[in-house]
PDB file of C-alpha atoms in Angstrom:
ATOM      1  CA  UNK A  16       0.000   0.000   0.000  1.00 42.00           C
ATOM      2  CA  UNK A  17       1.274   3.444  -0.833  1.00 39.00           C
ATOM      3  CA  UNK A  18       1.030   5.338   2.412  1.00 43.00           C
ATOM      4  CA  UNK A  19       2.358   8.549   3.901  1.00 41.00           C
ATOM      5  CA  UNK A  20       3.098   8.609   7.597  1.00 39.00           C
ATOM      6  CA  UNK A  21       2.805  12.053   9.193  1.00 45.00           C
ATOM      7  CA  UNK A  22       5.486  13.324  11.527  1.00 43.00           C
ATOM      8  CA  UNK A  23       5.372  12.068  15.113  1.00 46.00           C
ATOM      9  CA  UNK A  24       3.142  14.136  17.363  1.00 48.00           C
ATOM     10  CA  UNK A  25       0.908  15.475  14.553  1.00 45.00           C
ATOM     11  CA  UNK A  26      -2.798  15.175  15.348  1.00 49.00           C
ATOM     12  CA  UNK A  27      -4.473  13.603  12.330  1.00 49.00           C
ATOM     13  CA  UNK A  28      -7.779  12.894  14.035  1.00 51.00           C
ATOM     14  CA  UNK A  29      -7.058   9.159  13.931  1.00 49.00           C
ATOM     15  CA  UNK A  30      -6.402   6.528  16.516  1.00 45.00           C
ATOM     16  CA  UNK A  31      -2.764   6.171  17.502  1.00 43.00           C
ATOM     17  CA  UNK A  32      -3.145   2.454  16.809  1.00 43.00           C
ATOM     18  CA  UNK A  33      -3.798   2.988  13.081  1.00 42.00           C
ATOM     19  CA  UNK A  34      -1.585   0.954  10.771  1.00 43.00           C
ATOM     20  CA  UNK A  35       0.990   3.360   9.354  1.00 39.00           C
ATOM     21  CA  UNK A  36       3.235   1.015   7.421  1.00 39.00           C
ATOM     22  CA  UNK A  37       5.435   2.293   4.629  1.00 41.00           C
ATOM     23  CA  UNK A  38       5.225   1.990   0.890  1.00 42.00           C
ATOM     24  CA  UNK A  39       5.374  -1.459  -0.631  1.00 44.00           C
ATOM     25  CA  UNK A  40       6.306  -2.347  -4.184  1.00 45.00           C
ATOM     26  CA  UNK A  41       3.673  -3.719  -6.565  1.00 48.00           C
ATOM     27  CA  UNK A  42       3.223  -7.467  -6.118  1.00 48.00           C
ATOM     28  CA  UNK A  43       3.524  -9.892  -8.997  1.00 42.00           C
ATOM     29  CA  UNK A  44       0.695 -12.327  -9.519  1.00 43.00           C
ATOM     30  CA  UNK A  45       0.454 -15.327 -11.791  1.00 38.00           C
ATOM     31  CA  UNK A  46       1.692 -15.040 -15.401  1.00 36.00           C
ATOM     32  CA  UNK A  47       3.766 -11.978 -14.438  1.00 40.00           C
ATOM     33  CA  UNK A  48       0.697  -9.731 -14.120  1.00 49.00           C
ATOM     34  CA  UNK A  49       1.401  -6.688 -11.982  1.00 52.00           C
ATOM     35  CA  UNK A  50      -1.001  -6.324  -9.061  1.00 73.00           C
ATOM     36  CA  UNK A  51      -1.078  -2.656  -8.110  1.00 85.00           C
ATOM     37  CA  UNK A  52      -1.410  -2.173  -4.355  1.00 94.00           C
ATOM     38  CA  UNK A  53      -3.984   0.266  -2.985  1.00 97.00           C
ATOM     39  CA  UNK A  54      -2.944   3.915  -2.709  1.00 97.00           C
ATOM     40  CA  UNK A  55      -3.294   5.861   0.540  1.00 98.00           C
ATOM     41  CA  UNK A  56      -1.851   9.219   1.561  1.00 97.00           C
ATOM     42  CA  UNK A  57      -2.550  11.599   4.413  1.00 97.00           C
ATOM     43  CA  UNK A  58      -1.557  15.250   4.023  1.00 97.00           C
ATOM     44  CA  UNK A  59      -2.239  18.659   5.565  1.00 97.00           C
ATOM     45  CA  UNK A  60      -5.308  20.251   3.942  1.00 97.00           C
ATOM     46  CA  UNK A  61      -3.357  22.990   2.181  1.00 96.00           C
ATOM     47  CA  UNK A  62      -3.549  23.843  -1.546  1.00 94.00           C
ATOM     48  CA  UNK A  63       0.091  22.947  -2.294  1.00 95.00           C
ATOM     49  CA  UNK A  64      -0.281  19.624  -0.439  1.00 97.00           C
ATOM     50  CA  UNK A  65      -3.445  18.807  -2.407  1.00 96.00           C
ATOM     51  CA  UNK A  66      -1.510  19.414  -5.645  1.00 95.00           C
ATOM     52  CA  UNK A  67       1.182  17.035  -4.386  1.00 97.00           C
ATOM     53  CA  UNK A  68      -1.455  14.365  -3.666  1.00 97.00           C
ATOM     54  CA  UNK A  69      -2.772  14.807  -7.217  1.00 96.00           C
ATOM     55  CA  UNK A  70       0.733  14.195  -8.634  1.00 97.00           C
ATOM     56  CA  UNK A  71       1.173  11.069  -6.487  1.00 98.00           C
ATOM     57  CA  UNK A  72      -2.206   9.710  -7.552  1.00 98.00           C
ATOM     58  CA  UNK A  73      -1.303  10.383 -11.192  1.00 97.00           C
ATOM     59  CA  UNK A  74       1.821   8.228 -10.766  1.00 97.00           C
ATOM     60  CA  UNK A  75      -0.233   5.441  -9.150  1.00 97.00           C
ATOM     61  CA  UNK A  76      -2.804   5.561 -11.959  1.00 97.00           C
ATOM     62  CA  UNK A  77       0.094   5.276 -14.430  1.00 96.00           C
ATOM     63  CA  UNK A  78       0.581   1.701 -13.218  1.00 95.00           C
ATOM     64  CA  UNK A  79      -2.927   0.782 -14.398  1.00 95.00           C
ATOM     65  CA  UNK A  80      -3.880   0.029 -18.015  1.00 94.00           C
ATOM     66  CA  UNK A  81      -6.069   3.156 -18.269  1.00 95.00           C
ATOM     67  CA  UNK A  82      -6.897   5.211 -21.329  1.00 94.00           C
ATOM     68  CA  UNK A  83      -6.041   8.933 -21.264  1.00 95.00           C
ATOM     69  CA  UNK A  84      -9.669  10.082 -20.933  1.00 96.00           C
ATOM     70  CA  UNK A  85     -10.325   7.890 -17.881  1.00 96.00           C
ATOM     71  CA  UNK A  86      -7.096   9.021 -16.224  1.00 97.00           C
ATOM     72  CA  UNK A  87      -8.049  12.657 -16.873  1.00 97.00           C
ATOM     73  CA  UNK A  88     -11.541  12.204 -15.387  1.00 97.00           C
ATOM     74  CA  UNK A  89     -10.182  10.468 -12.275  1.00 98.00           C
ATOM     75  CA  UNK A  90      -7.546  13.152 -11.677  1.00 98.00           C
ATOM     76  CA  UNK A  91     -10.004  15.998 -12.352  1.00 97.00           C
ATOM     77  CA  UNK A  92     -12.698  14.712  -9.985  1.00 98.00           C
ATOM     78  CA  UNK A  93     -10.167  13.816  -7.299  1.00 98.00           C
ATOM     79  CA  UNK A  94      -8.545  17.229  -7.421  1.00 96.00           C
ATOM     80  CA  UNK A  95     -11.956  18.900  -7.148  1.00 96.00           C
ATOM     81  CA  UNK A  96     -12.677  16.880  -3.999  1.00 97.00           C
ATOM     82  CA  UNK A  97      -9.213  17.681  -2.580  1.00 97.00           C
ATOM     83  CA  UNK A  98      -9.596  21.384  -3.417  1.00 95.00           C
ATOM     84  CA  UNK A  99     -12.904  21.388  -1.534  1.00 94.00           C
ATOM     85  CA  UNK A 100     -11.120  20.017   1.539  1.00 95.00           C
ATOM     86  CA  UNK A 101      -8.457  22.740   1.358  1.00 95.00           C
ATOM     87  CA  UNK A 102     -11.008  25.505   0.755  1.00 92.00           C
ATOM     88  CA  UNK A 103     -13.924  24.523   2.969  1.00 92.00           C
ATOM     89  CA  UNK A 104     -13.322  21.732   5.494  1.00 94.00           C
ATOM     90  CA  UNK A 105     -11.384  23.653   8.126  1.00 95.00           C
ATOM     91  CA  UNK A 106     -12.488  27.314   8.159  1.00 92.00           C
ATOM     92  CA  UNK A 107     -10.093  29.284  10.295  1.00 85.00           C
ATOM     93  CA  UNK A 108      -8.095  26.201  11.240  1.00 86.00           C
ATOM     94  CA  UNK A 109      -5.885  23.406  10.072  1.00 91.00           C
ATOM     95  CA  UNK A 110      -6.676  19.805   9.315  1.00 96.00           C
ATOM     96  CA  UNK A 111      -5.888  16.783   7.202  1.00 97.00           C
ATOM     97  CA  UNK A 112      -7.027  15.186   3.969  1.00 97.00           C
ATOM     98  CA  UNK A 113      -6.847  11.453   3.314  1.00 98.00           C
ATOM     99  CA  UNK A 114      -6.702  10.189  -0.261  1.00 98.00           C
ATOM    100  CA  UNK A 115      -7.285   6.505  -0.958  1.00 98.00           C
ATOM    101  CA  UNK A 116      -7.527   4.690  -4.295  1.00 98.00           C
ATOM    102  CA  UNK A 117      -8.068   1.063  -5.192  1.00 97.00           C
ATOM    103  CA  UNK A 118      -8.510  -1.025  -8.279  1.00 96.00           C
ATOM    104  CA  UNK A 119     -10.804  -3.994  -7.868  1.00 94.00           C
ATOM    105  CA  UNK A 120     -11.346  -5.897 -11.108  1.00 92.00           C
ATOM    106  CA  UNK A 121     -12.573  -3.379 -13.678  1.00 93.00           C
ATOM    107  CA  UNK A 122     -13.362  -0.675 -11.112  1.00 96.00           C
ATOM    108  CA  UNK A 123     -11.277   2.211  -9.765  1.00 97.00           C
ATOM    109  CA  UNK A 124     -12.513   3.782  -6.528  1.00 98.00           C
ATOM    110  CA  UNK A 125     -11.061   6.983  -5.106  1.00 98.00           C
ATOM    111  CA  UNK A 126     -12.025   8.250  -1.655  1.00 98.00           C
ATOM    112  CA  UNK A 127     -11.250  11.699  -0.219  1.00 98.00           C
ATOM    113  CA  UNK A 128     -11.871  12.089   3.512  1.00 98.00           C
ATOM    114  CA  UNK A 129     -11.520  14.930   6.004  1.00 97.00           C
ATOM    115  CA  UNK A 130     -12.481  15.496   9.637  1.00 96.00           C
ATOM    116  CA  UNK A 131     -13.643  19.053   9.051  1.00 95.00           C
ATOM    117  CA  UNK A 132     -16.949  20.869   9.489  1.00 94.00           C
ATOM    118  CA  UNK A 133     -18.934  19.001   6.819  1.00 91.00           C
ATOM    119  CA  UNK A 134     -20.932  20.298   3.872  1.00 86.00           C
ATOM    120  CA  UNK A 135     -23.924  22.498   4.782  1.00 82.00           C
ATOM    121  CA  UNK A 136     -27.291  20.873   4.086  1.00 74.00           C
ATOM    122  CA  UNK A 137     -28.292  23.972   2.092  1.00 69.00           C
ATOM    123  CA  UNK A 138     -25.497  23.645  -0.489  1.00 56.00           C
ATOM    124  CA  UNK A 139     -26.776  24.071  -4.043  1.00 53.00           C
ATOM    125  CA  UNK A 140     -26.739  21.023  -6.358  1.00 51.00           C
ATOM    126  CA  UNK A 141     -26.293  23.258  -9.399  1.00 52.00           C
ATOM    127  CA  UNK A 142     -23.553  25.773 -10.000  1.00 51.00           C
ATOM    128  CA  UNK A 143     -24.480  29.369  -9.284  1.00 49.00           C
ATOM    129  CA  UNK A 144     -24.032  31.817 -12.129  1.00 45.00           C
ATOM    130  CA  UNK A 145     -22.644  34.591  -9.934  1.00 43.00           C
ATOM    131  CA  UNK A 146     -20.414  32.547  -7.657  1.00 46.00           C
ATOM    132  CA  UNK A 147     -16.740  31.732  -7.796  1.00 49.00           C
ATOM    133  CA  UNK A 148     -17.478  28.207  -6.627  1.00 61.00           C
ATOM    134  CA  UNK A 149     -20.176  25.628  -6.351  1.00 69.00           C
ATOM    135  CA  UNK A 150     -19.118  23.673  -9.404  1.00 81.00           C
ATOM    136  CA  UNK A 151     -16.836  21.018  -7.893  1.00 87.00           C
ATOM    137  CA  UNK A 152     -19.475  18.553  -6.704  1.00 88.00           C
ATOM    138  CA  UNK A 153     -21.477  19.007  -9.908  1.00 92.00           C
ATOM    139  CA  UNK A 154     -18.331  18.277 -11.936  1.00 94.00           C
ATOM    140  CA  UNK A 155     -17.595  15.195  -9.820  1.00 96.00           C
ATOM    141  CA  UNK A 156     -21.128  13.916 -10.529  1.00 94.00           C
ATOM    142  CA  UNK A 157     -20.611  14.394 -14.274  1.00 95.00           C
ATOM    143  CA  UNK A 158     -17.228  12.651 -14.698  1.00 96.00           C
ATOM    144  CA  UNK A 159     -17.726   9.643 -12.394  1.00 97.00           C
ATOM    145  CA  UNK A 160     -19.777   6.514 -12.937  1.00 97.00           C
ATOM    146  CA  UNK A 161     -20.918   6.853  -9.325  1.00 97.00           C
ATOM    147  CA  UNK A 162     -20.218   9.315  -6.527  1.00 96.00           C
ATOM    148  CA  UNK A 163     -21.352   9.240  -2.918  1.00 96.00           C
ATOM    149  CA  UNK A 164     -20.947  11.940  -0.309  1.00 95.00           C
ATOM    150  CA  UNK A 165     -21.218  11.231   3.401  1.00 96.00           C
ATOM    151  CA  UNK A 166     -21.012  14.432   5.416  1.00 94.00           C
ATOM    152  CA  UNK A 167     -21.668  15.672   8.922  1.00 93.00           C
ATOM    153  CA  UNK A 168     -20.165  17.842  11.616  1.00 91.00           C
ATOM    154  CA  UNK A 169     -17.297  15.354  12.073  1.00 92.00           C
ATOM    155  CA  UNK A 170     -16.147  15.428   8.458  1.00 96.00           C
ATOM    156  CA  UNK A 171     -16.854  14.469   4.893  1.00 96.00           C
ATOM    157  CA  UNK A 172     -16.106  11.434   2.746  1.00 97.00           C
ATOM    158  CA  UNK A 173     -16.389  11.691  -1.034  1.00 97.00           C
ATOM    159  CA  UNK A 174     -16.288   8.274  -2.724  1.00 98.00           C
ATOM    160  CA  UNK A 175     -15.932   8.260  -6.513  1.00 98.00           C
ATOM    161  CA  UNK A 176     -16.109   5.182  -8.712  1.00 98.00           C
ATOM    162  CA  UNK A 177     -15.233   4.567 -12.357  1.00 97.00           C
ATOM    163  CA  UNK A 178     -15.489   1.511 -14.610  1.00 96.00           C
ATOM    164  CA  UNK A 179     -13.148   2.486 -17.450  1.00 94.00           C
ATOM    165  CA  UNK A 180     -13.583   0.593 -20.713  1.00 90.00           C
ATOM    166  CA  UNK A 181      -9.827  -0.091 -20.783  1.00 89.00           C
ATOM    167  CA  UNK A 182     -10.082  -2.031 -17.495  1.00 89.00           C
ATOM    168  CA  UNK A 183     -13.159  -3.945 -18.663  1.00 84.00           C
ATOM    169  CA  UNK A 184     -11.209  -4.972 -21.764  1.00 76.00           C
ATOM    170  CA  UNK A 185      -8.155  -5.938 -19.646  1.00 69.00           C
ATOM    171  CA  UNK A 186     -10.151  -8.212 -17.303  1.00 62.00           C
TER     172      UNK A 186
END
């Protein structure tokens, strides 16, 4: 599993018993097929850190037999979710974003989680014409095969799923 371990003494909002093992190399399965391990990173919810997570996810996706359009959609939607964490999850404070990605068969699932203030129940589901924002969740809905948002006053989890044709053909 690709995993980032924060510095000792940093409060990530997680149990101290959480498994924080280091990065492992991709495993080889039968017939020399490369089995890509799950991706997981934890980073401060800051714009430059979110950009770094996007670059790391791009490298992980490069190990999958994805077409360019699917890779673009996954990166775009993921960065929108990460940008929302940096912009909205911790108003006036600091916090963390967790990025996880897995490939299971012909499906890629990416999950972005924070322990921030949650998304207000009154958020618009369509982009406002006179706003500088409000388009990220709408965009995520459009470029994923499925997206689920679980939010409350203890944080938000955005789970995005794709079934790229290139993975269906590779299975």
